[in-house]
C-alpha cells in the first residue's frame, strides 16, 4: 500500500483517507537558550488508533547559540521527515523516543501502551503512567513540576545508558548520582534548592508508584542525601524613596507595561501567575471590580477584587484600546511568558542597584502595608487579599513587621 502526502500529513492512498503521521515541527522555546529546544511529530498508535506525539532532542541543546540550535533542529526535522516518508514506524523501530506525560503530551486519557517488552518495562513508561493516574489530585503547577523533573531524570538516564533497564533495577546509587550531577543549561551546578526540589518530587513520584504497583520494592530516592538547603531572607516591602526611584526609572525608560504590572499587584494583590492570565473582559470598570476566574485562581475559586479609586484612572486608560478577549499583558493577543514579569522587574532592580531582598512580589507586601496603615481595617485587607481566614491575614501582617494590636499599643492605661 503506497503513501501519499496530503495537508502536511502522510495518508493511505487506498480507500478512505486515513492519516498516519504529522510531519516533524520545531519548538524553539520562544528563542530562549535557557530552555530545551526539540523537534516533535505525531504518529498513529497501532493499538489505540490515536495520534501519539513524540519528541526528539538528540544533542540539540548542547549548542550554545540560536543559529547552531536551529541548524541542528532543521537537520533532525529533515531526517525524520524522510524516515516517515519511507514508511518508518516509531512504535516498532528501535529508535528511542519520548512519549506520554513526560514528553509534553497533555491530552487527557491518553495512556502509553507498549508494543514490546522493551517499552513495557522502562522507567519512562512507569513514571508517565504514575503521572497520568495522579494528575487529577494535584494543581496544574505541581503537575508541571513533576513532569519537568521526571523528564530531566529520564534524559540523565539516557545519557548514562540506563533508560532501557527495568525500573526495578534502579538503585539508590543511581538516584544519588543523578542529584550529584545536576547541572544548568550553561553547565554550572544546579542550586541546592533546585536539587532538593528534584529530589522531593521524584521521591514522591516513586512513592506513588510503590503504592500502586509491584514493579519496584523500594524507592531509589528515599535514602539519597543532599546538603541542607540554605535559608533565604524573606522578601521585604519597598520603602517610599525606593518607590519613587523605580517610578522615575519606569517613566524615563517608557516602561509602561511593567509599571502597570506593579500597580496591579500593589492595588489589587493579584498574584503574578494570575495576572499574566487575566483578560481585558475580566475587568468591569462600571462595577469597579476585577474577576479572577476559577481557571486562573490559585485556589481554583472565582473571586472579585475591588479596583481602588487611586488605580481606576490609570487602569481605564491602559485597557481602553485593548480587545476584550485579549490578555491584559501580552502581544498580539498572546499572553506574556511565565517568567516575563519577574525577569523584567529583576533587570530594573539590578540596574538600580537593589539587593536581593526585594523582588516583583515585594509590591504585594508594599500594597498590603500601605492599605492596612491607612485603614487599620484587617477585614478589608482580608477581602482584598482573598484570604480565607483572619488568622491567615494576621500571620501575613506579622510577617511584614506590622503591629496588629494597635489598641494595646495606643490605649493601654498608665499604671
GROMACS .gro file of N, CA and C in nm, residues 181-265:
model
  255
  181UNK      N    1   2.498   1.519   3.997
  181UNK     CA    2   2.545   1.568   3.867
  181UNK      C    3   2.451   1.669   3.802
  182UNK      N    4   2.348   1.711   3.876
  182UNK     CA    5   2.251   1.804   3.818
  182UNK      C    6   2.316   1.936   3.780
  183UNK      N    7   2.300   1.974   3.655
  183UNK     CA    8   2.361   2.098   3.607
  183UNK      C    9   2.260   2.180   3.527
  184UNK      N   10   2.284   2.310   3.523
  184UNK     CA   11   2.203   2.402   3.447
  184UNK      C   12   2.242   2.396   3.300
  185UNK      N   13   2.159   2.454   3.210
  185UNK     CA   14   2.195   2.453   3.067
  185UNK      C   15   2.331   2.513   3.037
  186UNK      N   16   2.377   2.608   3.123
  186UNK     CA   17   2.507   2.670   3.100
  186UNK      C   18   2.623   2.587   3.154
  187UNK      N   19   2.591   2.470   3.210
  187UNK     CA   20   2.695   2.381   3.260
  187UNK      C   21   2.727   2.396   3.407
  188UNK      N   22   2.675   2.500   3.470
  188UNK     CA   23   2.702   2.521   3.612
  188UNK      C   24   2.618   2.426   3.697
  189UNK      N   25   2.669   2.394   3.815
  189UNK     CA   26   2.597   2.305   3.907
  189UNK      C   27   2.465   2.371   3.950
  190UNK      N   28   2.359   2.294   3.952
  190UNK     CA   29   2.229   2.346   3.994
  190UNK      C   30   2.233   2.387   4.141
  191UNK      N   31   2.157   2.489   4.176
  191UNK     CA   32   2.149   2.537   4.313
  191UNK      C   33   2.096   2.427   4.403
  192UNK      N   34   2.139   2.428   4.528
  192UNK     CA   35   2.099   2.322   4.621
  192UNK      C   36   1.947   2.316   4.639
  193UNK      N   37   1.880   2.432   4.636
  193UNK     CA   38   1.734   2.432   4.650
  193UNK      C   39   1.668   2.365   4.530
  194UNK      N   40   1.726   2.384   4.411
  194UNK     CA   41   1.675   2.317   4.292
  194UNK      C   42   1.691   2.166   4.305
  195UNK      N   43   1.806   2.124   4.353
  195UNK     CA   44   1.832   1.980   4.368
  195UNK      C   45   1.740   1.919   4.473
  196UNK      N   46   1.711   1.992   4.580
  196UNK     CA   47   1.616   1.944   4.680
  196UNK      C   48   1.477   1.931   4.619
  197UNK      N   49   1.437   2.026   4.535
  197UNK     CA   50   1.305   2.019   4.472
  197UNK      C   51   1.294   1.895   4.383
  198UNK      N   52   1.400   1.867   4.305
  198UNK     CA   53   1.401   1.747   4.222
  198UNK      C   54   1.394   1.622   4.309
  199UNK      N   55   1.474   1.619   4.412
  199UNK     CA   56   1.478   1.502   4.499
  199UNK      C   57   1.341   1.475   4.562
  200UNK      N   58   1.277   1.579   4.613
  200UNK     CA   59   1.148   1.563   4.680
  200UNK      C   60   1.039   1.519   4.584
  201UNK      N   61   1.034   1.580   4.466
  201UNK     CA   62   0.929   1.545   4.369
  201UNK      C   63   0.948   1.405   4.312
  202UNK      N   64   1.072   1.368   4.281
  202UNK     CA   65   1.096   1.233   4.230
  202UNK      C   66   1.072   1.129   4.338
  203UNK      N   67   1.104   1.162   4.461
  203UNK     CA   68   1.075   1.071   4.572
  203UNK      C   69   0.924   1.048   4.585
  204UNK      N   70   0.847   1.156   4.570
  204UNK     CA   71   0.700   1.143   4.577
  204UNK      C   72   0.647   1.057   4.463
  205UNK      N   73   0.699   1.080   4.342
  205UNK     CA   74   0.654   1.001   4.227
  205UNK      C   75   0.682   0.853   4.247
  206UNK      N   76   0.801   0.819   4.295
  206UNK     CA   77   0.835   0.679   4.316
  206UNK      C   78   0.755   0.620   4.433
  207UNK      N   79   0.721   0.702   4.532
  207UNK     CA   80   0.635   0.653   4.641
  207UNK      C   81   0.496   0.619   4.589
  208UNK      N   82   0.444   0.703   4.499
  208UNK     CA   83   0.315   0.675   4.438
  208UNK      C   84   0.320   0.546   4.357
  209UNK      N   85   0.429   0.529   4.282
  209UNK     CA   86   0.445   0.407   4.204
  209UNK      C   87   0.456   0.285   4.295
  210UNK      N   88   0.525   0.301   4.406
  210UNK     CA   89   0.543   0.192   4.501
  210UNK      C   90   0.409   0.146   4.557
  211UNK      N   91   0.317   0.240   4.577
  211UNK     CA   92   0.186   0.208   4.632
  211UNK      C   93   0.093   0.142   4.530
  212UNK      N   94   0.108   0.178   4.403
  212UNK     CA   95   0.011   0.133   4.303
  212UNK      C   96   0.061   0.014   4.221
  213UNK      N   97   0.187  -0.025   4.237
  213UNK     CA   98   0.242  -0.128   4.150
  213UNK      C   99   0.341  -0.215   4.225
  214UNK      N  100   0.367  -0.332   4.169
  214UNK     CA  101   0.465  -0.425   4.228
  214UNK      C  102   0.596  -0.427   4.148
  215UNK      N  103   0.611  -0.331   4.054
  215UNK     CA  104   0.730  -0.334   3.970
  215UNK      C  105   0.855  -0.287   4.043
  216UNK      N  106   0.838  -0.216   4.156
  216UNK     CA  107   0.951  -0.180   4.240
  216UNK      C  108   0.920  -0.219   4.384
  217UNK      N  109   1.023  -0.249   4.460
  217UNK     CA  110   1.006  -0.288   4.600
  217UNK      C  111   1.059  -0.184   4.697
  218UNK      N  112   1.132  -0.086   4.644
  218UNK     CA  113   1.182   0.022   4.728
  218UNK      C  114   1.198   0.148   4.644
  219UNK      N  115   1.197   0.262   4.713
  219UNK     CA  116   1.209   0.391   4.646
  219UNK      C  117   1.356   0.429   4.636
  220UNK      N  118   1.412   0.443   4.514
  220UNK     CA  119   1.554   0.473   4.500
  220UNK      C  120   1.594   0.610   4.553
  221UNK      N  121   1.496   0.700   4.571
  221UNK     CA  122   1.528   0.833   4.619
  221UNK      C  123   1.513   0.848   4.771
  222UNK      N  124   1.461   0.743   4.839
  222UNK     CA  125   1.434   0.755   4.982
  222UNK      C  126   1.559   0.781   5.064
  223UNK      N  127   1.669   0.717   5.030
  223UNK     CA  128   1.790   0.729   5.111
  223UNK      C  129   1.897   0.816   5.046
  224UNK      N  130   1.856   0.895   4.948
  224UNK     CA  131   1.952   0.989   4.889
  224UNK      C  132   1.978   1.104   4.985
  225UNK      N  133   2.094   1.166   4.972
  225UNK     CA  134   2.133   1.272   5.064
  225UNK      C  135   2.177   1.396   4.988
  226UNK      N  136   2.146   1.510   5.046
  226UNK     CA  137   2.188   1.638   4.992
  226UNK      C  138   2.227   1.730   5.107
  227UNK      N  139   2.313   1.827   5.084
  227UNK     CA  140   2.344   1.925   5.190
  227UNK      C  141   2.218   2.000   5.228
  228UNK      N  142   2.210   2.051   5.350
  228UNK     CA  143   2.092   2.128   5.391
  228UNK      C  144   2.070   2.247   5.298
  229UNK      N  145   1.945   2.272   5.265
  229UNK     CA  146   1.913   2.387   5.181
  229UNK      C  147   1.927   2.513   5.263
  230UNK      N  148   2.007   2.607   5.215
  230UNK     CA  149   2.029   2.729   5.289
  230UNK      C  150   1.901   2.811   5.293
  231UNK      N  151   1.874   2.872   5.405
  231UNK     CA  152   1.754   2.956   5.418
  231UNK      C  153   1.781   3.091   5.354
  232UNK      N  154   1.679   3.146   5.294
  232UNK     CA  155   1.693   3.277   5.230
  232UNK      C  156   1.607   3.380   5.303
  233UNK      N  157   1.653   3.503   5.302
  233UNK     CA  158   1.580   3.610   5.367
  233UNK      C  159   1.449   3.637   5.295
  234UNK      N  160   1.342   3.652   5.373
  234UNK     CA  161   1.212   3.681   5.313
  234UNK      C  162   1.216   3.816   5.242
  235UNK      N  163   1.145   3.824   5.132
  235UNK     CA  164   1.140   3.950   5.058
  235UNK      C  165   1.065   4.054   5.140
  236UNK      N  166   1.114   4.175   5.138
  236UNK     CA  167   1.053   4.284   5.215
  236UNK      C  168   0.973   4.375   5.123
  237UNK      N  169   0.904   4.471   5.186
  237UNK     CA  170   0.832   4.572   5.110
  237UNK      C  171   0.928   4.682   5.066
  238UNK      N  172   0.887   4.757   4.965
  238UNK     CA  173   0.967   4.872   4.921
  238UNK      C  174   0.944   4.991   5.014
  239UNK      N  175   1.048   5.069   5.033
  239UNK     CA  176   1.039   5.193   5.111
  239UNK      C  177   0.996   5.306   5.018
  240UNK      N  178   0.949   5.416   5.079
  240UNK     CA  179   0.893   5.525   4.999
  240UNK      C  180   0.994   5.580   4.897
  241UNK      N  181   1.117   5.602   4.939
  241UNK     CA  182   1.215   5.659   4.847
  241UNK      C  183   1.251   5.559   4.735
  242UNK      N  184   1.238   5.429   4.765
  242UNK     CA  185   1.265   5.327   4.663
  242UNK      C  186   1.152   5.324   4.559
  243UNK      N  187   1.029   5.344   4.607
  243UNK     CA  188   0.916   5.350   4.515
  243UNK      C  189   0.934   5.467   4.417
  244UNK      N  190   0.974   5.582   4.471
  244UNK     CA  191   0.997   5.699   4.387
  244UNK      C  192   1.106   5.672   4.284
  245UNK      N  193   1.209   5.603   4.325
  245UNK     CA  194   1.322   5.572   4.237
  245UNK      C  195   1.279   5.482   4.122
  246UNK      N  196   1.200   5.380   4.153
  246UNK     CA  197   1.154   5.286   4.050
  246UNK      C  198   1.053   5.352   3.957
  247UNK      N  199   0.965   5.433   4.015
  247UNK     CA  200   0.866   5.504   3.934
  247UNK      C  201   0.935   5.597   3.834
  248UNK      N  202   1.036   5.669   3.880
  248UNK     CA  203   1.110   5.760   3.793
  248UNK      C  204   1.181   5.683   3.681
  249UNK      N  205   1.235   5.567   3.714
  249UNK     CA  206   1.302   5.484   3.613
  249UNK      C  207   1.202   5.441   3.506
  250UNK      N  208   1.085   5.395   3.548
  250UNK     CA  209   0.984   5.348   3.453
  250UNK      C  210   0.938   5.461   3.361
  251UNK      N  211   0.921   5.581   3.418
  251UNK     CA  212   0.879   5.695   3.337
  251UNK      C  213   0.988   5.736   3.238
  252UNK      N  214   1.112   5.738   3.284
  252UNK     CA  215   1.223   5.779   3.198
  252UNK      C  216   1.246   5.681   3.085
  253UNK      N  217   1.230   5.551   3.113
  253UNK     CA  218   1.260   5.448   3.015
  253UNK      C  219   1.137   5.393   2.945
  254UNK      N  220   1.024   5.461   2.963
  254UNK     CA  221   0.898   5.424   2.898
  254UNK      C  222   0.859   5.278   2.926
  255UNK      N  223   0.873   5.241   3.052
  255UNK     CA  224   0.837   5.105   3.095
  255UNK      C  225   0.691   5.103   3.142
  256UNK      N  226   0.601   5.135   3.049
  256UNK     CA  227   0.460   5.145   3.087
  256UNK      C  228   0.404   5.010   3.129
  257UNK      N  229   0.442   4.903   3.061
  257UNK     CA  230   0.385   4.772   3.092
  257UNK      C  231   0.425   4.725   3.231
  258UNK      N  232   0.553   4.733   3.264
  258UNK     CA  233   0.594   4.685   3.396
  258UNK      C  234   0.540   4.776   3.506
  259UNK      N  235   0.524   4.905   3.476
  259UNK     CA  236   0.463   4.994   3.575
  259UNK      C  237   0.316   4.959   3.595
  260UNK      N  238   0.250   4.916   3.489
  260UNK     CA  239   0.111   4.869   3.502
  260UNK      C  240   0.106   4.742   3.587
  261UNK      N  241   0.199   4.651   3.563
  261UNK     CA  242   0.206   4.528   3.643
  261UNK      C  243   0.226   4.562   3.791
  262UNK      N  244   0.317   4.656   3.818
  262UNK     CA  245   0.344   4.698   3.955
  262UNK      C  246   0.217   4.750   4.021
  263UNK      N  247   0.143   4.834   3.949
  263UNK     CA  248   0.022   4.891   4.008
  263UNK      C  249  -0.086   4.785   4.029
  264UNK      N  250  -0.099   4.694   3.936
  264UNK     CA  251  -0.195   4.584   3.955
  264UNK      C  252  -0.166   4.510   4.085
  265UNK      N  253  -0.041   4.475   4.105
  265UNK     CA  254  -0.004   4.397   4.224
  265UNK      C  255  -0.021   4.483   4.349
   0.00000   0.00000   0.00000
